[in-house]
Amino acid sequence: QVGNYKRTVKRIDDGHRLCNDLMNCIHERARIEKVYAQQLTEWAKRWKQLVEKGPQYGTVERAWCAFMSEAEKVSELHLEVKGSLMNEDFEKIKNWQKEAFHKQMMGGFKETKEAEDGFRKAQKPWAKKLKEVQQAAIKHTANSLLLYLQTKEKYEKSLKELDNATPQYMENMEQVFEQCQQFEEKRLRFFREVLLEVQKHLDLSNVASYKNIYRELEQNIKTADAVEDLRWFRANQGPGMSMNWPQFEEWSADLNRTLSRREKKKASDGVTLTGINQTGDQVSQPNKHSSSLSVQSNTVQSVQSSYNPFEDEEDTGSTVSEKEDNKIKNVSSYEKNQSYPTDWSDEESNNPFSSTDANGDTNPFDEDTPPAMEVRVRALYDYEGQEQDELSFKAGDELTKMENEDEQGWCKGRLDNGQVGLYPANYVEPIQ
């Protein structure tokens, strides 16, 4: 019928819009692939750190970490999918759309105008005859009975001419319609081809490397051996571990070992003197074969230069890397490298001679500690603070002692510049 070709013409414009829709659809999927790949990478990095720093060890640890390796490899594959969707499929649709649809200066597409003109041209003669038939029908019904035979004859003649023109009209319209059908067929076949390409890019099950990832993951998990892990733990953390038994060590003037806070707490009768620079006649020249330094009895106590081989030098605090790792949300209750004290001490809760008994009462054998009084003292030796809460000074410097010596042989003092900190009590003497 006249005008019904409009739907066929509109289908051409719809084809252009559908190309845009398909490109947007692929673009969104590519973005999802990218985000998923990034999330896999972040997940793998975070959990790899947690597992490596956690208490798990041995072959089971490697099996656990294999999941993170799988995520990293799968992430790379999904980034490849994203690249294929955008660089191949998206661009393919974009180029085909540009070649299939040609925009006009006045708006619209050339293909739409050609279809519109073709249908109008094919329909014009028949539409004209149809109009004549309609007019003849109106006159025939409107005229009086006297003119009925004349209008009837004309009306019948118009219908006959319209019927005679209908086959040619149908042929012409069919021809234009087939041209539109062929154009649409190209689009439909192209869409099918593109969708198959997209399916191939998305279907990782047909990718050999993807299958290898999970084949390798399965092998890594199956290699986990509880017996092997228990044997390793026994040899490295149990009775089979190598022991560093304590041995006598000669004192050396070049000894300059860092005083850790742990060593301060374990010092009972004195502290280790490191980097001592003697001034004046306050101390005597040490014997090269002696393991201790003799100083005035009223200022410096006996010195121990040996250290406990059972002590863990890293037990004094967290390293910089551990502090940075604390920024990451940790679900583990403790870390694999957590230090455990290996030395014994008399300062146990059940020790009757400890400074505090089980009920919190003080030891009656302890001497009363006089209240702290600020006293001016002079440094006997150079001392370089080993930690942030320690003072540094040179022999001969004067400072103010703010608190008396504690059980570990440390005093709290203040330098003339106002800095407050700890220092070895036997490094100074009162100013008379």
CSV table of N, CA and C in Angstrom, one decimal, residues 37-149:
chain,number,residue,atom,x,y,z
A,37,ALA,N,40.8,-7.6,35.3
A,37,ALA,CA,42.2,-7.9,35.3
A,37,ALA,C,42.9,-7.2,36.4
A,38,GLN,N,42.6,-5.9,36.5
A,38,GLN,CA,43.2,-5.1,37.6
A,38,GLN,C,42.9,-5.6,39.0
A,39,GLN,N,41.7,-6.0,39.2
A,39,GLN,CA,41.3,-6.6,40.5
A,39,GLN,C,42.0,-7.9,40.8
A,40,LEU,N,42.2,-8.7,39.8
A,40,LEU,CA,42.9,-10.0,39.9
A,40,LEU,C,44.4,-9.7,40.3
A,41,THR,N,45.0,-8.7,39.7
A,41,THR,CA,46.4,-8.4,40.0
A,41,THR,C,46.5,-7.8,41.4
A,42,GLU,N,45.6,-6.9,41.8
A,42,GLU,CA,45.7,-6.4,43.1
A,42,GLU,C,45.4,-7.5,44.2
A,43,TRP,N,44.5,-8.3,43.9
A,43,TRP,CA,44.2,-9.4,44.8
A,43,TRP,C,45.4,-10.3,45.0
A,44,ALA,N,46.0,-10.7,43.8
A,44,ALA,CA,47.2,-11.6,43.9
A,44,ALA,C,48.4,-10.9,44.6
A,45,LYS,N,48.6,-9.7,44.4
A,45,LYS,CA,49.7,-9.0,45.1
A,45,LYS,C,49.5,-8.9,46.6
A,46,ARG,N,48.3,-8.6,47.0
A,46,ARG,CA,48.0,-8.5,48.4
A,46,ARG,C,48.1,-9.8,49.1
A,47,TRP,N,47.5,-10.8,48.6
A,47,TRP,CA,47.5,-12.1,49.2
A,47,TRP,C,48.8,-12.8,49.1
A,48,LYS,N,49.6,-12.5,48.1
A,48,LYS,CA,50.9,-13.1,48.1
A,48,LYS,C,51.8,-12.6,49.2
A,49,GLN,N,51.7,-11.3,49.5
A,49,GLN,CA,52.4,-10.7,50.6
A,49,GLN,C,51.9,-11.3,51.9
A,50,LEU,N,50.6,-11.5,52.1
A,50,LEU,CA,50.1,-12.0,53.3
A,50,LEU,C,50.5,-13.4,53.6
A,51,VAL,N,50.5,-14.2,52.5
A,51,VAL,CA,50.9,-15.6,52.7
A,51,VAL,C,52.4,-15.8,52.9
A,52,GLU,N,53.2,-15.0,52.2
A,52,GLU,CA,54.6,-15.0,52.4
A,52,GLU,C,55.1,-14.6,53.8
A,53,LYS,N,54.3,-13.6,54.3
A,53,LYS,CA,54.7,-13.1,55.7
A,53,LYS,C,53.9,-13.9,56.8
A,54,GLY,N,53.0,-14.7,56.4
A,54,GLY,CA,52.2,-15.4,57.4
A,54,GLY,C,53.0,-16.7,57.9
A,55,PRO,N,52.3,-17.4,58.7
A,55,PRO,CA,53.0,-18.6,59.4
A,55,PRO,C,53.0,-19.8,58.5
A,56,GLN,N,52.4,-19.9,57.3
A,56,GLN,CA,52.4,-21.0,56.5
A,56,GLN,C,53.8,-21.2,55.9
A,57,TYR,N,54.2,-22.4,55.6
A,57,TYR,CA,55.5,-22.7,55.1
A,57,TYR,C,55.5,-23.9,54.2
A,58,GLY,N,56.7,-24.1,53.6
A,58,GLY,CA,56.9,-25.3,52.8
A,58,GLY,C,56.1,-25.5,51.6
A,59,THR,N,55.8,-26.7,51.2
A,59,THR,CA,55.1,-27.1,50.0
A,59,THR,C,53.7,-26.6,50.0
A,60,VAL,N,53.0,-26.5,51.1
A,60,VAL,CA,51.6,-26.0,51.2
A,60,VAL,C,51.6,-24.5,50.9
A,61,GLU,N,52.7,-23.8,51.4
A,61,GLU,CA,52.8,-22.4,51.1
A,61,GLU,C,52.9,-22.2,49.6
A,62,ARG,N,53.7,-23.0,48.9
A,62,ARG,CA,53.9,-22.9,47.5
A,62,ARG,C,52.6,-23.2,46.8
A,63,ALA,N,51.8,-24.2,47.3
A,63,ALA,CA,50.6,-24.5,46.6
A,63,ALA,C,49.6,-23.4,46.8
A,64,TRP,N,49.6,-22.7,48.0
A,64,TRP,CA,48.7,-21.6,48.2
A,64,TRP,C,49.1,-20.4,47.3
A,65,CYS,N,50.4,-20.2,47.2
A,65,CYS,CA,50.8,-19.1,46.3
A,65,CYS,C,50.6,-19.3,44.9
A,66,ALA,N,50.3,-20.6,44.5
A,66,ALA,CA,50.0,-20.9,43.1
A,66,ALA,C,48.7,-20.3,42.7
A,67,PHE,N,47.8,-20.1,43.6
A,67,PHE,CA,46.6,-19.4,43.3
A,67,PHE,C,46.8,-17.9,42.8
A,68,MET,N,47.8,-17.3,43.5
A,68,MET,CA,48.1,-15.9,43.1
A,68,MET,C,48.8,-15.9,41.8
A,69,SER,N,49.6,-16.9,41.5
A,69,SER,CA,50.3,-16.9,40.2
A,69,SER,C,49.2,-17.2,39.1
A,70,GLU,N,48.2,-18.0,39.4
A,70,GLU,CA,47.1,-18.2,38.5
A,70,GLU,C,46.4,-16.9,38.2
A,71,ALA,N,46.1,-16.1,39.2
A,71,ALA,CA,45.4,-14.9,39.1
A,71,ALA,C,46.2,-13.9,38.2
A,72,GLU,N,47.5,-13.9,38.4
A,72,GLU,CA,48.3,-13.0,37.6
A,72,GLU,C,48.3,-13.3,36.1
A,73,LYS,N,48.4,-14.7,35.9
A,73,LYS,CA,48.4,-15.1,34.5
A,73,LYS,C,47.0,-14.9,33.8
A,74,VAL,N,45.9,-15.2,34.6
A,74,VAL,CA,44.6,-15.0,34.0
A,74,VAL,C,44.4,-13.5,33.8
A,75,SER,N,44.9,-12.7,34.7
A,75,SER,CA,44.8,-11.2,34.5
A,75,SER,C,45.4,-10.8,33.2
A,76,GLU,N,46.5,-11.3,32.8
A,76,GLU,CA,47.2,-11.0,31.5
A,76,GLU,C,46.3,-11.5,30.4
A,77,LEU,N,45.6,-12.6,30.5
A,77,LEU,CA,44.8,-13.1,29.4
A,77,LEU,C,43.6,-12.2,29.3
A,78,HIS,N,43.0,-11.7,30.4
A,78,HIS,CA,41.8,-10.8,30.3
A,78,HIS,C,42.2,-9.5,29.7
A,79,LEU,N,43.4,-9.0,30.0
A,79,LEU,CA,43.9,-7.8,29.3
A,79,LEU,C,44.0,-8.0,27.8
A,80,GLU,N,44.4,-9.2,27.4
A,80,GLU,CA,44.5,-9.5,26.0
A,80,GLU,C,43.1,-9.5,25.4
A,81,VAL,N,42.1,-10.1,26.2
A,81,VAL,CA,40.7,-10.1,25.7
A,81,VAL,C,40.3,-8.6,25.5
A,82,LYS,N,40.6,-7.8,26.5
A,82,LYS,CA,40.2,-6.4,26.4
A,82,LYS,C,40.8,-5.7,25.1
A,83,GLY,N,42.1,-6.1,24.9
A,83,GLY,CA,42.7,-5.5,23.7
A,83,GLY,C,42.1,-6.0,22.4
A,84,SER,N,41.8,-7.3,22.3
A,84,SER,CA,41.1,-7.8,21.1
A,84,SER,C,39.8,-7.2,20.9
A,85,LEU,N,39.0,-7.0,21.9
A,85,LEU,CA,37.7,-6.5,21.8
A,85,LEU,C,37.7,-5.0,21.2
A,86,MET,N,38.7,-4.3,21.7
A,86,MET,CA,38.8,-2.9,21.3
A,86,MET,C,39.5,-2.7,20.0
A,87,ASN,N,40.7,-3.4,19.9
A,87,ASN,CA,41.5,-3.2,18.7
A,87,ASN,C,41.1,-3.9,17.5
A,88,GLU,N,40.3,-5.0,17.6
A,88,GLU,CA,39.9,-5.8,16.5
A,88,GLU,C,38.3,-5.6,16.3
A,89,ASP,N,37.5,-6.1,17.2
A,89,ASP,CA,36.1,-6.1,17.0
A,89,ASP,C,35.5,-4.7,17.0
A,90,PHE,N,35.8,-3.8,17.9
A,90,PHE,CA,35.3,-2.5,17.9
A,90,PHE,C,35.7,-1.7,16.6
A,91,GLU,N,37.0,-1.8,16.3
A,91,GLU,CA,37.4,-1.1,15.1
A,91,GLU,C,36.8,-1.7,13.8
A,92,LYS,N,36.6,-3.0,13.8
A,92,LYS,CA,36.0,-3.6,12.6
A,92,LYS,C,34.6,-3.1,12.4
A,93,ILE,N,33.8,-3.0,13.4
A,93,ILE,CA,32.4,-2.5,13.3
A,93,ILE,C,32.5,-1.0,12.9
A,94,LYS,N,33.4,-0.3,13.5
A,94,LYS,CA,33.5,1.2,13.2
A,94,LYS,C,33.8,1.4,11.7
A,95,ASN,N,34.8,0.6,11.2
A,95,ASN,CA,35.2,0.8,9.8
A,95,ASN,C,34.1,0.3,8.8
A,96,TRP,N,33.4,-0.8,9.2
A,96,TRP,CA,32.3,-1.3,8.3
A,96,TRP,C,31.2,-0.2,8.3
A,97,GLN,N,30.8,0.3,9.4
A,97,GLN,CA,29.8,1.3,9.5
A,97,GLN,C,30.1,2.5,8.6
A,98,LYS,N,31.4,2.9,8.6
A,98,LYS,CA,31.8,4.1,7.8
A,98,LYS,C,31.7,3.8,6.3
A,99,GLU,N,32.0,2.5,6.0
A,99,GLU,CA,31.9,2.2,4.5
A,99,GLU,C,30.5,1.9,4.1
A,100,ALA,N,29.6,1.5,5.0
A,100,ALA,CA,28.3,1.1,4.6
A,100,ALA,C,27.3,2.3,4.6
A,101,PHE,N,27.5,3.3,5.4
A,101,PHE,CA,26.6,4.4,5.6
A,101,PHE,C,27.4,5.7,5.3
A,102,HIS,N,26.8,6.5,4.3
A,102,HIS,CA,27.5,7.7,3.9
A,102,HIS,C,26.6,8.9,4.2
A,103,LYS,N,27.1,9.8,5.1
A,103,LYS,CA,26.3,10.9,5.5
A,103,LYS,C,26.2,12.0,4.4
A,104,GLN,N,25.1,12.7,4.3
A,104,GLN,CA,24.9,13.7,3.3
A,104,GLN,C,25.1,15.1,4.0
A,105,MET,N,25.3,16.1,3.1
A,105,MET,CA,25.5,17.4,3.6
A,105,MET,C,24.3,17.9,4.3
A,106,MET,N,23.1,17.6,3.8
A,106,MET,CA,21.9,18.1,4.4
A,106,MET,C,21.3,17.2,5.5
A,107,GLY,N,22.1,16.2,5.9
A,107,GLY,CA,21.6,15.4,7.0
A,107,GLY,C,21.1,14.1,6.4
A,108,GLY,N,21.1,13.1,7.2
A,108,GLY,CA,20.6,11.8,6.8
A,108,GLY,C,21.7,11.0,6.1
A,109,PHE,N,21.4,9.8,5.6
A,109,PHE,CA,22.4,9.0,4.9
A,109,PHE,C,22.0,8.8,3.4
A,110,LYS,N,23.0,8.7,2.6
A,110,LYS,CA,22.7,8.5,1.1
A,110,LYS,C,21.9,7.3,0.9
A,111,GLU,N,22.2,6.2,1.6
A,111,GLU,CA,21.4,4.9,1.4
A,111,GLU,C,20.0,5.1,1.7
A,112,THR,N,19.7,5.9,2.7
A,112,THR,CA,18.3,6.1,3.1
A,112,THR,C,17.5,6.9,2.0
A,113,LYS,N,18.2,7.9,1.5
A,113,LYS,CA,17.6,8.8,0.4
A,113,LYS,C,17.4,7.9,-0.9
A,114,GLU,N,18.3,7.1,-1.2
A,114,GLU,CA,18.2,6.3,-2.4
A,114,GLU,C,17.0,5.3,-2.3
A,115,ALA,N,16.8,4.7,-1.1
A,115,ALA,CA,15.7,3.8,-0.9
A,115,ALA,C,14.4,4.6,-1.0
A,116,GLU,N,14.4,5.8,-0.3
A,116,GLU,CA,13.2,6.6,-0.4
A,116,GLU,C,12.8,7.0,-1.8
A,117,ASP,N,13.7,7.4,-2.6
A,117,ASP,CA,13.5,7.9,-3.9
A,117,ASP,C,13.0,6.7,-4.8
A,118,GLY,N,13.7,5.5,-4.6
A,118,GLY,CA,13.3,4.3,-5.4
A,118,GLY,C,11.9,3.9,-5.1
A,119,PHE,N,11.5,3.9,-3.9
A,119,PHE,CA,10.1,3.5,-3.6
A,119,PHE,C,9.1,4.5,-4.1
A,120,ARG,N,9.4,5.8,-4.0
A,120,ARG,CA,8.5,6.8,-4.4
A,120,ARG,C,8.4,6.8,-5.9
A,121,LYS,N,9.4,6.6,-6.6
A,121,LYS,CA,9.4,6.5,-8.1
A,121,LYS,C,8.6,5.3,-8.6
A,122,ALA,N,8.8,4.2,-7.9
A,122,ALA,CA,8.1,3.0,-8.3
A,122,ALA,C,6.6,3.1,-8.0
A,123,GLN,N,6.3,3.8,-7.0
A,123,GLN,CA,4.9,3.9,-6.5
A,123,GLN,C,4.1,5.0,-7.1
A,124,LYS,N,4.8,6.0,-7.7
A,124,LYS,CA,4.1,7.2,-8.2
A,124,LYS,C,3.0,6.9,-9.2
A,125,PRO,N,3.3,6.2,-10.3
A,125,PRO,CA,2.2,5.9,-11.3
A,125,PRO,C,1.0,5.2,-10.7
A,126,TRP,N,1.3,4.2,-9.9
A,126,TRP,CA,0.2,3.4,-9.4
A,126,TRP,C,-0.6,4.3,-8.4
A,127,ALA,N,0.1,5.1,-7.6
A,127,ALA,CA,-0.6,5.9,-6.6
A,127,ALA,C,-1.5,6.9,-7.3
A,128,LYS,N,-1.0,7.4,-8.5
A,128,LYS,CA,-1.8,8.3,-9.3
A,128,LYS,C,-3.1,7.7,-9.8
A,129,LYS,N,-3.0,6.5,-10.3
A,129,LYS,CA,-4.2,5.8,-10.7
A,129,LYS,C,-5.1,5.4,-9.6
A,130,LEU,N,-4.5,5.1,-8.4
A,130,LEU,CA,-5.3,4.8,-7.2
A,130,LEU,C,-6.1,6.0,-6.8
A,131,LYS,N,-5.5,7.2,-7.0
A,131,LYS,CA,-6.2,8.4,-6.6
A,131,LYS,C,-7.4,8.7,-7.5
A,132,GLU,N,-7.2,8.3,-8.8
A,132,GLU,CA,-8.3,8.5,-9.8
A,132,GLU,C,-9.4,7.6,-9.5
A,133,VAL,N,-9.1,6.4,-9.0
A,133,VAL,CA,-10.2,5.4,-8.7
A,133,VAL,C,-11.0,5.9,-7.5
A,134,GLN,N,-10.2,6.5,-6.5
A,134,GLN,CA,-10.9,7.0,-5.3
A,134,GLN,C,-11.8,8.2,-5.7
A,135,GLN,N,-11.4,9.0,-6.5
A,135,GLN,CA,-12.2,10.2,-6.9
A,135,GLN,C,-13.4,9.7,-7.7
A,136,ALA,N,-13.2,8.7,-8.6
A,136,ALA,CA,-14.4,8.2,-9.4
A,136,ALA,C,-15.4,7.5,-8.4
A,137,ALA,N,-14.9,6.9,-7.4
A,137,ALA,CA,-15.8,6.2,-6.5
A,137,ALA,C,-16.6,7.3,-5.7
A,138,ILE,N,-16.0,8.4,-5.4
A,138,ILE,CA,-16.7,9.4,-4.7
A,138,ILE,C,-17.8,10.1,-5.6
A,139,LYS,N,-17.5,10.3,-6.8
A,139,LYS,CA,-18.4,10.9,-7.7
A,139,LYS,C,-19.6,10.0,-8.0
A,140,HIS,N,-19.2,8.7,-8.1
A,140,HIS,CA,-20.3,7.7,-8.4
A,140,HIS,C,-21.3,7.6,-7.3
A,141,THR,N,-20.9,7.7,-6.1
A,141,THR,CA,-21.8,7.6,-4.9
A,141,THR,C,-22.5,8.9,-4.7
A,142,ALA,N,-21.9,10.0,-5.2
A,142,ALA,CA,-22.5,11.3,-4.9
A,142,ALA,C,-23.5,11.8,-6.0
A,143,ASN,N,-23.4,11.3,-7.2
A,143,ASN,CA,-24.2,11.7,-8.3
A,143,ASN,C,-25.7,11.2,-8.1
A,144,SER,N,-26.6,11.8,-8.9
A,144,SER,CA,-28.0,11.5,-8.8
A,144,SER,C,-28.2,10.2,-9.6
A,145,LEU,N,-29.3,9.7,-9.6
A,145,LEU,CA,-29.6,8.4,-10.2
A,145,LEU,C,-29.5,8.6,-11.8
A,146,LEU,N,-29.8,9.7,-12.3
A,146,LEU,CA,-29.7,9.9,-13.7
A,146,LEU,C,-28.3,9.8,-14.2
A,147,LEU,N,-27.3,10.2,-13.5
A,147,LEU,CA,-25.9,10.1,-13.9
A,147,LEU,C,-25.2,8.9,-13.4
A,148,TYR,N,-25.9,8.0,-12.8
A,148,TYR,CA,-25.3,6.8,-12.2
A,148,TYR,C,-24.6,6.0,-13.2
A,149,LEU,N,-25.2,5.8,-14.4
A,149,LEU,CA,-24.6,4.9,-15.4
A,149,LEU,C,-23.3,5.5,-16.0
